[in-house]
């Protein structure tokens, strides 16, 4: 197993260190599933206060399919436009939701989830997947988390294409 000495003083430094670790983990591996699995494990290990971290893949048609993740077993297929993940897929825009219970159509895979961050992963104009992070704390995800996770997914995108 890989251990990373991630001990950042602030959020920006944390994402910088996570980016270095993600780059090292995925640089020489061409398999998309392996790279998503290690990315989910890395994020789960080092981002505090999460109850779910993982990927939904855009394989064919307007539906997302569950990919590698950490946390409780989850909903398997999410149509584009449904819930927070489906909104991210349909709009290709980051969804940073402070209170998921106030989000129309939120899909409650885990009743413990209170806030959510979903980052679409686009490469060469194609939507490959979305990163989905859930937290039991309302308002867990700050704008810096959206920026940091988008930077992580920019590293990962060509390695899951
Ligand atoms: N809550 C998500 C569904 C996925 S689970 O949280 C893992 C949504 O509304 O898209």
PDB file of N, CA, C and O in Angstrom, residues 29-97:
ATOM      1  N   UNK A  29      -0.131   4.275 -15.019  1.00  0.00           N
ATOM      2  CA  UNK A  29      -1.150   3.232 -15.095  1.00  0.00           C
ATOM      3  C   UNK A  29      -2.202   3.592 -16.153  1.00  0.00           C
ATOM      4  O   UNK A  29      -2.896   4.592 -16.001  1.00  0.00           O
ATOM      5  N   UNK A  30      -2.368   2.788 -17.176  1.00  0.00           N
ATOM      6  CA  UNK A  30      -3.349   3.102 -18.217  1.00  0.00           C
ATOM      7  C   UNK A  30      -4.777   2.652 -17.905  1.00  0.00           C
ATOM      8  O   UNK A  30      -5.708   3.040 -18.616  1.00  0.00           O
ATOM      9  N   UNK A  31      -4.993   1.859 -16.859  1.00  0.00           N
ATOM     10  CA  UNK A  31      -6.336   1.331 -16.611  1.00  0.00           C
ATOM     11  C   UNK A  31      -7.205   2.353 -15.865  1.00  0.00           C
ATOM     12  O   UNK A  31      -6.872   2.784 -14.755  1.00  0.00           O
ATOM     13  N   UNK A  32      -8.332   2.698 -16.477  1.00  0.00           N
ATOM     14  CA  UNK A  32      -9.205   3.746 -15.924  1.00  0.00           C
ATOM     15  C   UNK A  32      -9.785   3.347 -14.571  1.00  0.00           C
ATOM     16  O   UNK A  32      -9.857   4.177 -13.653  1.00  0.00           O
ATOM     17  N   UNK A  33     -10.206   2.093 -14.445  1.00  0.00           N
ATOM     18  CA  UNK A  33     -10.830   1.655 -13.186  1.00  0.00           C
ATOM     19  C   UNK A  33      -9.814   1.704 -12.049  1.00  0.00           C
ATOM     20  O   UNK A  33     -10.112   2.157 -10.934  1.00  0.00           O
ATOM     21  N   UNK A  34      -8.600   1.223 -12.314  1.00  0.00           N
ATOM     22  CA  UNK A  34      -7.552   1.254 -11.287  1.00  0.00           C
ATOM     23  C   UNK A  34      -7.287   2.690 -10.847  1.00  0.00           C
ATOM     24  O   UNK A  34      -7.142   2.963  -9.642  1.00  0.00           O
ATOM     25  N   UNK A  35      -7.236   3.602 -11.797  1.00  0.00           N
ATOM     26  CA  UNK A  35      -6.934   4.995 -11.453  1.00  0.00           C
ATOM     27  C   UNK A  35      -8.081   5.655 -10.686  1.00  0.00           C
ATOM     28  O   UNK A  35      -7.859   6.416  -9.745  1.00  0.00           O
ATOM     29  N   UNK A  36      -9.311   5.356 -11.066  1.00  0.00           N
ATOM     30  CA  UNK A  36     -10.449   5.901 -10.303  1.00  0.00           C
ATOM     31  C   UNK A  36     -10.491   5.292  -8.902  1.00  0.00           C
ATOM     32  O   UNK A  36     -10.828   5.980  -7.930  1.00  0.00           O
ATOM     33  N   UNK A  37     -10.160   4.016  -8.795  1.00  0.00           N
ATOM     34  CA  UNK A  37     -10.180   3.354  -7.479  1.00  0.00           C
ATOM     35  C   UNK A  37      -9.154   3.999  -6.545  1.00  0.00           C
ATOM     36  O   UNK A  37      -9.457   4.299  -5.375  1.00  0.00           O
ATOM     37  N   UNK A  38      -7.964   4.238  -7.043  1.00  0.00           N
ATOM     38  CA  UNK A  38      -6.959   4.867  -6.182  1.00  0.00           C
ATOM     39  C   UNK A  38      -7.296   6.329  -5.889  1.00  0.00           C
ATOM     40  O   UNK A  38      -7.034   6.818  -4.786  1.00  0.00           O
ATOM     41  N   UNK A  39      -7.895   7.017  -6.855  1.00  0.00           N
ATOM     42  CA  UNK A  39      -8.302   8.406  -6.601  1.00  0.00           C
ATOM     43  C   UNK A  39      -9.372   8.456  -5.509  1.00  0.00           C
ATOM     44  O   UNK A  39      -9.309   9.299  -4.598  1.00  0.00           O
ATOM     45  N   UNK A  40     -10.353   7.550  -5.567  1.00  0.00           N
ATOM     46  CA  UNK A  40     -11.410   7.518  -4.541  1.00  0.00           C
ATOM     47  C   UNK A  40     -10.809   7.210  -3.171  1.00  0.00           C
ATOM     48  O   UNK A  40     -11.168   7.842  -2.162  1.00  0.00           O
ATOM     49  N   UNK A  41      -9.881   6.259  -3.122  1.00  0.00           N
ATOM     50  CA  UNK A  41      -9.258   5.892  -1.842  1.00  0.00           C
ATOM     51  C   UNK A  41      -8.431   7.043  -1.276  1.00  0.00           C
ATOM     52  O   UNK A  41      -8.465   7.310  -0.065  1.00  0.00           O
ATOM     53  N   UNK A  42      -7.691   7.725  -2.141  1.00  0.00           N
ATOM     54  CA  UNK A  42      -6.855   8.848  -1.707  1.00  0.00           C
ATOM     55  C   UNK A  42      -7.712   9.973  -1.106  1.00  0.00           C
ATOM     56  O   UNK A  42      -7.429  10.499  -0.017  1.00  0.00           O
ATOM     57  N   UNK A  43      -8.775  10.318  -1.825  1.00  0.00           N
ATOM     58  CA  UNK A  43      -9.657  11.399  -1.362  1.00  0.00           C
ATOM     59  C   UNK A  43     -10.336  10.998  -0.051  1.00  0.00           C
ATOM     60  O   UNK A  43     -10.416  11.784   0.897  1.00  0.00           O
ATOM     61  N   UNK A  44     -10.806   9.783   0.010  1.00  0.00           N
ATOM     62  CA  UNK A  44     -11.483   9.267   1.216  1.00  0.00           C
ATOM     63  C   UNK A  44     -10.551   9.307   2.422  1.00  0.00           C
ATOM     64  O   UNK A  44     -10.944   9.650   3.541  1.00  0.00           O
ATOM     65  N   UNK A  45      -9.294   8.949   2.179  1.00  0.00           N
ATOM     66  CA  UNK A  45      -8.310   8.878   3.263  1.00  0.00           C
ATOM     67  C   UNK A  45      -7.945  10.260   3.806  1.00  0.00           C
ATOM     68  O   UNK A  45      -7.775  10.427   5.012  1.00  0.00           O
ATOM     69  N   UNK A  46      -7.846  11.245   2.914  1.00  0.00           N
ATOM     70  CA  UNK A  46      -7.231  12.513   3.338  1.00  0.00           C
ATOM     71  C   UNK A  46      -8.166  13.721   3.383  1.00  0.00           C
ATOM     72  O   UNK A  46      -7.794  14.750   3.938  1.00  0.00           O
ATOM     73  N   UNK A  47      -9.350  13.635   2.788  1.00  0.00           N
ATOM     74  CA  UNK A  47     -10.279  14.767   2.933  1.00  0.00           C
ATOM     75  C   UNK A  47     -11.170  14.480   4.132  1.00  0.00           C
ATOM     76  O   UNK A  47     -11.844  13.449   4.174  1.00  0.00           O
ATOM     77  N   UNK A  48     -11.176  15.380   5.118  1.00  0.00           N
ATOM     78  CA  UNK A  48     -11.957  15.109   6.324  1.00  0.00           C
ATOM     79  C   UNK A  48     -13.469  15.222   6.117  1.00  0.00           C
ATOM     80  O   UNK A  48     -13.919  15.909   5.205  1.00  0.00           O
ATOM     81  N   UNK A  49     -14.207  14.535   6.979  1.00  0.00           N
ATOM     82  CA  UNK A  49     -15.649  14.716   7.110  1.00  0.00           C
ATOM     83  C   UNK A  49     -16.440  14.319   5.859  1.00  0.00           C
ATOM     84  O   UNK A  49     -17.321  15.052   5.412  1.00  0.00           O
ATOM     85  N   UNK A  50     -16.103  13.151   5.296  1.00  0.00           N
ATOM     86  CA  UNK A  50     -16.865  12.606   4.161  1.00  0.00           C
ATOM     87  C   UNK A  50     -17.585  11.335   4.607  1.00  0.00           C
ATOM     88  O   UNK A  50     -17.080  10.605   5.460  1.00  0.00           O
ATOM     89  N   UNK A  51     -18.741  11.058   4.023  1.00  0.00           N
ATOM     90  CA  UNK A  51     -19.342   9.734   4.228  1.00  0.00           C
ATOM     91  C   UNK A  51     -19.467   8.951   2.930  1.00  0.00           C
ATOM     92  O   UNK A  51     -19.918   7.800   2.944  1.00  0.00           O
ATOM     93  N   UNK A  52     -19.043   9.555   1.823  1.00  0.00           N
ATOM     94  CA  UNK A  52     -19.014   8.828   0.549  1.00  0.00           C
ATOM     95  C   UNK A  52     -18.077   9.588  -0.400  1.00  0.00           C
ATOM     96  O   UNK A  52     -18.089  10.822  -0.411  1.00  0.00           O
ATOM     97  N   UNK A  53     -17.268   8.854  -1.144  1.00  0.00           N
ATOM     98  CA  UNK A  53     -16.365   9.489  -2.120  1.00  0.00           C
ATOM     99  C   UNK A  53     -16.183   8.519  -3.279  1.00  0.00           C
ATOM    100  O   UNK A  53     -15.744   7.380  -3.069  1.00  0.00           O
ATOM    101  N   UNK A  54     -16.535   8.950  -4.469  1.00  0.00           N
ATOM    102  CA  UNK A  54     -16.343   8.035  -5.585  1.00  0.00           C
ATOM    103  C   UNK A  54     -16.811   8.608  -6.903  1.00  0.00           C
ATOM    104  O   UNK A  54     -17.035   9.810  -7.041  1.00  0.00           O
ATOM    105  N   UNK A  55     -16.977   7.696  -7.864  1.00  0.00           N
ATOM    106  CA  UNK A  55     -17.216   8.085  -9.247  1.00  0.00           C
ATOM    107  C   UNK A  55     -18.496   7.463  -9.789  1.00  0.00           C
ATOM    108  O   UNK A  55     -18.854   6.328  -9.447  1.00  0.00           O
ATOM    109  N   UNK A  56     -19.171   8.231 -10.634  1.00  0.00           N
ATOM    110  CA  UNK A  56     -20.196   7.703 -11.527  1.00  0.00           C
ATOM    111  C   UNK A  56     -19.692   7.927 -12.941  1.00  0.00           C
ATOM    112  O   UNK A  56     -19.240   9.025 -13.278  1.00  0.00           O
ATOM    113  N   UNK A  57     -19.746   6.874 -13.770  1.00  0.00           N
ATOM    114  CA  UNK A  57     -19.172   6.941 -15.110  1.00  0.00           C
ATOM    115  C   UNK A  57     -20.242   7.204 -16.167  1.00  0.00           C
ATOM    116  O   UNK A  57     -21.368   6.693 -16.066  1.00  0.00           O
ATOM    117  N   UNK A  58     -19.880   7.989 -17.171  1.00  0.00           N
ATOM    118  CA  UNK A  58     -20.752   8.236 -18.322  1.00  0.00           C
ATOM    119  C   UNK A  58     -20.282   7.301 -19.431  1.00  0.00           C
ATOM    120  O   UNK A  58     -19.315   7.591 -20.131  1.00  0.00           O
ATOM    121  N   UNK A  59     -20.936   6.160 -19.545  1.00  0.00           N
ATOM    122  CA  UNK A  59     -20.449   5.123 -20.466  1.00  0.00           C
ATOM    123  C   UNK A  59     -21.156   5.207 -21.806  1.00  0.00           C
ATOM    124  O   UNK A  59     -20.523   5.251 -22.849  1.00  0.00           O
ATOM    125  N   UNK A  60     -22.468   5.180 -21.795  1.00  0.00           N
ATOM    126  CA  UNK A  60     -23.239   5.251 -23.038  1.00  0.00           C
ATOM    127  C   UNK A  60     -24.627   5.740 -22.695  1.00  0.00           C
ATOM    128  O   UNK A  60     -25.166   5.400 -21.637  1.00  0.00           O
ATOM    129  N   UNK A  61     -25.199   6.554 -23.574  1.00  0.00           N
ATOM    130  CA  UNK A  61     -26.536   7.086 -23.312  1.00  0.00           C
ATOM    131  C   UNK A  61     -26.494   8.123 -22.210  1.00  0.00           C
ATOM    132  O   UNK A  61     -25.434   8.435 -21.672  1.00  0.00           O
ATOM    133  N   UNK A  62     -27.652   8.636 -21.870  1.00  0.00           N
ATOM    134  CA  UNK A  62     -27.718   9.714 -20.884  1.00  0.00           C
ATOM    135  C   UNK A  62     -27.943   9.150 -19.495  1.00  0.00           C
ATOM    136  O   UNK A  62     -28.902   9.500 -18.805  1.00  0.00           O
ATOM    137  N   UNK A  63     -27.037   8.290 -19.061  1.00  0.00           N
ATOM    138  CA  UNK A  63     -27.144   7.715 -17.724  1.00  0.00           C
ATOM    139  C   UNK A  63     -25.741   7.542 -17.134  1.00  0.00           C
ATOM    140  O   UNK A  63     -24.790   7.208 -17.857  1.00  0.00           O
ATOM    141  N   UNK A  64     -25.636   7.814 -15.844  1.00  0.00           N
ATOM    142  CA  UNK A  64     -24.385   7.578 -15.115  1.00  0.00           C
ATOM    143  C   UNK A  64     -24.448   6.210 -14.461  1.00  0.00           C
ATOM    144  O   UNK A  64     -25.504   5.800 -13.966  1.00  0.00           O
ATOM    145  N   UNK A  65     -23.304   5.524 -14.421  1.00  0.00           N
ATOM    146  CA  UNK A  65     -23.241   4.196 -13.800  1.00  0.00           C
ATOM    147  C   UNK A  65     -22.187   4.227 -12.698  1.00  0.00           C
ATOM    148  O   UNK A  65     -21.079   4.768 -12.898  1.00  0.00           O
ATOM    149  N   UNK A  66     -22.536   3.635 -11.571  1.00  0.00           N
ATOM    150  CA  UNK A  66     -21.649   3.622 -10.405  1.00  0.00           C
ATOM    151  C   UNK A  66     -20.262   3.088 -10.763  1.00  0.00           C
ATOM    152  O   UNK A  66     -20.128   2.066 -11.434  1.00  0.00           O
ATOM    153  N   UNK A  67     -19.236   3.784 -10.303  1.00  0.00           N
ATOM    154  CA  UNK A  67     -17.852   3.371 -10.516  1.00  0.00           C
ATOM    155  C   UNK A  67     -17.162   3.148  -9.181  1.00  0.00           C
ATOM    156  O   UNK A  67     -17.826   3.009  -8.148  1.00  0.00           O
ATOM    157  N   UNK A  68     -15.833   3.140  -9.161  1.00  0.00           N
ATOM    158  CA  UNK A  68     -15.087   2.914  -7.911  1.00  0.00           C
ATOM    159  C   UNK A  68     -15.431   3.964  -6.855  1.00  0.00           C
ATOM    160  O   UNK A  68     -15.557   5.150  -7.173  1.00  0.00           O
ATOM    161  N   UNK A  69     -15.575   3.511  -5.609  1.00  0.00           N
ATOM    162  CA  UNK A  69     -15.941   4.446  -4.538  1.00  0.00           C
ATOM    163  C   UNK A  69     -15.527   3.888  -3.187  1.00  0.00           C
ATOM    164  O   UNK A  69     -15.158   2.714  -3.066  1.00  0.00           O
ATOM    165  N   UNK A  70     -15.640   4.749  -2.181  1.00  0.00           N
ATOM    166  CA  UNK A  70     -15.492   4.371  -0.775  1.00  0.00           C
ATOM    167  C   UNK A  70     -16.749   4.859  -0.059  1.00  0.00           C
ATOM    168  O   UNK A  70     -17.230   5.954  -0.316  1.00  0.00           O
ATOM    169  N   UNK A  71     -17.254   4.034   0.855  1.00  0.00           N
ATOM    170  CA  UNK A  71     -18.454   4.410   1.591  1.00  0.00           C
ATOM    171  C   UNK A  71     -19.478   3.304   1.478  1.00  0.00           C
ATOM    172  O   UNK A  71     -19.148   2.176   1.081  1.00  0.00           O
ATOM    173  N   UNK A  72     -20.732   3.617   1.815  1.00  0.00           N
ATOM    174  CA  UNK A  72     -21.772   2.581   1.774  1.00  0.00           C
ATOM    175  C   UNK A  72     -22.149   2.250   0.334  1.00  0.00           C
ATOM    176  O   UNK A  72     -22.039   3.111  -0.545  1.00  0.00           O
ATOM    177  N   UNK A  73     -22.631   1.022   0.096  1.00  0.00           N
ATOM    178  CA  UNK A  73     -23.149   0.690  -1.234  1.00  0.00           C
ATOM    179  C   UNK A  73     -24.159   1.755  -1.667  1.00  0.00           C
ATOM    180  O   UNK A  73     -24.926   2.271  -0.847  1.00  0.00           O
ATOM    181  N   UNK A  74     -24.131   2.078  -2.983  1.00  0.00           N
ATOM    182  CA  UNK A  74     -24.875   3.261  -3.441  1.00  0.00           C
ATOM    183  C   UNK A  74     -25.762   2.939  -4.639  1.00  0.00           C
ATOM    184  O   UNK A  74     -25.648   1.873  -5.253  1.00  0.00           O
ATOM    185  N   UNK A  75     -26.612   3.915  -4.993  1.00  0.00           N
ATOM    186  CA  UNK A  75     -27.450   3.824  -6.198  1.00  0.00           C
ATOM    187  C   UNK A  75     -26.555   3.505  -7.390  1.00  0.00           C
ATOM    188  O   UNK A  75     -25.457   4.060  -7.499  1.00  0.00           O
ATOM    189  N   UNK A  76     -27.033   2.666  -8.295  1.00  0.00           N
ATOM    190  CA  UNK A  76     -26.166   2.175  -9.375  1.00  0.00           C
ATOM    191  C   UNK A  76     -26.272   3.044 -10.627  1.00  0.00           C
ATOM    192  O   UNK A  76     -25.259   3.417 -11.214  1.00  0.00           O
ATOM    193  N   UNK A  77     -27.490   3.376 -11.049  1.00  0.00           N
ATOM    194  CA  UNK A  77     -27.664   4.167 -12.278  1.00  0.00           C
ATOM    195  C   UNK A  77     -28.412   5.460 -11.972  1.00  0.00           C
ATOM    196  O   UNK A  77     -29.422   5.444 -11.267  1.00  0.00           O
ATOM    197  N   UNK A  78     -27.890   6.570 -12.494  1.00  0.00           N
ATOM    198  CA  UNK A  78     -28.504   7.883 -12.290  1.00  0.00           C
ATOM    199  C   UNK A  78     -28.680   8.538 -13.667  1.00  0.00           C
ATOM    200  O   UNK A  78     -27.681   8.844 -14.336  1.00  0.00           O
ATOM    201  N   UNK A  79     -29.926   8.747 -14.108  1.00  0.00           N
ATOM    202  CA  UNK A  79     -30.137   9.415 -15.397  1.00  0.00           C
ATOM    203  C   UNK A  79     -29.617  10.859 -15.367  1.00  0.00           C
ATOM    204  O   UNK A  79     -29.714  11.523 -14.327  1.00  0.00           O
ATOM    205  N   UNK A  80     -29.061  11.317 -16.483  1.00  0.00           N
ATOM    206  CA  UNK A  80     -28.654  12.724 -16.596  1.00  0.00           C
ATOM    207  C   UNK A  80     -29.856  13.588 -16.211  1.00  0.00           C
ATOM    208  O   UNK A  80     -30.985  13.310 -16.610  1.00  0.00           O
ATOM    209  N   UNK A  81     -29.574  14.633 -15.436  1.00  0.00           N
ATOM    210  CA  UNK A  81     -30.629  15.561 -15.055  1.00  0.00           C
ATOM    211  C   UNK A  81     -31.286  15.209 -13.735  1.00  0.00           C
ATOM    212  O   UNK A  81     -32.020  16.019 -13.186  1.00  0.00           O
ATOM    213  N   UNK A  82     -31.021  13.995 -13.209  1.00  0.00           N
ATOM    214  CA  UNK A  82     -31.638  13.631 -11.916  1.00  0.00           C
ATOM    215  C   UNK A  82     -30.640  13.733 -10.781  1.00  0.00           C
ATOM    216  O   UNK A  82     -29.490  13.266 -10.896  1.00  0.00           O
ATOM    217  N   UNK A  83     -31.078  14.310  -9.675  1.00  0.00           N
ATOM    218  CA  UNK A  83     -30.222  14.437  -8.503  1.00  0.00           C
ATOM    219  C   UNK A  83     -29.037  15.362  -8.774  1.00  0.00           C
ATOM    220  O   UNK A  83     -28.953  16.018  -9.818  1.00  0.00           O
ATOM    221  N   UNK A  84     -28.136  15.391  -7.816  1.00  0.00           N
ATOM    222  CA  UNK A  84     -26.991  16.310  -7.907  1.00  0.00           C
ATOM    223  C   UNK A  84     -26.010  15.798  -8.964  1.00  0.00           C
ATOM    224  O   UNK A  84     -25.491  16.574  -9.782  1.00  0.00           O
ATOM    225  N   UNK A  85     -25.760  14.487  -8.963  1.00  0.00           N
ATOM    226  CA  UNK A  85     -24.835  13.927  -9.956  1.00  0.00           C
ATOM    227  C   UNK A  85     -25.377  14.106 -11.366  1.00  0.00           C
ATOM    228  O   UNK A  85     -24.634  14.487 -12.289  1.00  0.00           O
ATOM    229  N   UNK A  86     -26.678  13.843 -11.525  1.00  0.00           N
ATOM    230  CA  UNK A  86     -27.292  13.989 -12.847  1.00  0.00           C
ATOM    231  C   UNK A  86     -27.287  15.428 -13.328  1.00  0.00           C
ATOM    232  O   UNK A  86     -27.153  15.686 -14.540  1.00  0.00           O
ATOM    233  N   UNK A  87     -27.407  16.375 -12.394  1.00  0.00           N
ATOM    234  CA  UNK A  87     -27.334  17.794 -12.765  1.00  0.00           C
ATOM    235  C   UNK A  87     -25.932  18.141 -13.240  1.00  0.00           C
ATOM    236  O   UNK A  87     -25.745  18.870 -14.226  1.00  0.00           O
ATOM    237  N   UNK A  88     -24.918  17.610 -12.552  1.00  0.00           N
ATOM    238  CA  UNK A  88     -23.531  17.876 -12.955  1.00  0.00           C
ATOM    239  C   UNK A  88     -23.260  17.286 -14.340  1.00  0.00           C
ATOM    240  O   UNK A  88     -22.581  17.911 -15.168  1.00  0.00           O
ATOM    241  N   UNK A  89     -23.806  16.098 -14.596  1.00  0.00           N
ATOM    242  CA  UNK A  89     -23.594  15.451 -15.897  1.00  0.00           C
ATOM    243  C   UNK A  89     -24.293  16.226 -17.012  1.00  0.00           C
ATOM    244  O   UNK A  89     -23.731  16.435 -18.083  1.00  0.00           O
ATOM    245  N   UNK A  90     -25.522  16.650 -16.738  1.00  0.00           N
ATOM    246  CA  UNK A  90     -26.314  17.326 -17.777  1.00  0.00           C
ATOM    247  C   UNK A  90     -25.753  18.703 -18.107  1.00  0.00           C
ATOM    248  O   UNK A  90     -25.766  19.123 -19.267  1.00  0.00           O
ATOM    249  N   UNK A  91     -25.250  19.406 -17.094  1.00  0.00           N
ATOM    250  CA  UNK A  91     -24.799  20.793 -17.292  1.00  0.00           C
ATOM    251  C   UNK A  91     -23.285  20.900 -17.461  1.00  0.00           C
ATOM    252  O   UNK A  91     -22.786  21.939 -17.886  1.00  0.00           O
ATOM    253  N   UNK A  92     -22.570  19.836 -17.083  1.00  0.00           N
ATOM    254  CA  UNK A  92     -21.098  19.847 -17.056  1.00  0.00           C
ATOM    255  C   UNK A  92     -20.564  20.959 -16.152  1.00  0.00           C
ATOM    256  O   UNK A  92     -19.485  21.510 -16.379  1.00  0.00           O
ATOM    257  N   UNK A  93     -21.338  21.328 -15.164  1.00  0.00           N
ATOM    258  CA  UNK A  93     -20.948  22.354 -14.194  1.00  0.00           C
ATOM    259  C   UNK A  93     -20.790  21.702 -12.819  1.00  0.00           C
ATOM    260  O   UNK A  93     -21.590  20.831 -12.454  1.00  0.00           O
ATOM    261  N   UNK A  94     -19.801  22.173 -12.062  1.00  0.00           N
ATOM    262  CA  UNK A  94     -19.625  21.716 -10.690  1.00  0.00           C
ATOM    263  C   UNK A  94     -20.889  22.032  -9.886  1.00  0.00           C
ATOM    264  O   UNK A  94     -21.451  23.132 -10.016  1.00  0.00           O
ATOM    265  N   UNK A  95     -21.336  21.073  -9.076  1.00  0.00           N
ATOM    266  CA  UNK A  95     -22.484  21.284  -8.193  1.00  0.00           C
ATOM    267  C   UNK A  95     -21.971  21.255  -6.754  1.00  0.00           C
ATOM    268  O   UNK A  95     -21.449  20.239  -6.297  1.00  0.00           O
ATOM    269  N   UNK A  96     -22.074  22.393  -6.072  1.00  0.00           N
ATOM    270  CA  UNK A  96     -21.635  22.487  -4.670  1.00  0.00           C
ATOM    271  C   UNK A  96     -22.884  22.807  -3.856  1.00  0.00           C
ATOM    272  O   UNK A  96     -23.390  23.935  -3.898  1.00  0.00           O
ATOM    273  N   UNK A  97     -23.364  21.794  -3.130  1.00  0.00           N
ATOM    274  CA  UNK A  97     -24.683  21.893  -2.497  1.00  0.00           C
ATOM    275  C   UNK A  97     -24.516  21.871  -0.979  1.00  0.00           C
ATOM    276  O   UNK A  97     -24.109  20.856  -0.406  1.00  0.00           O
TER     277      UNK A  97
END
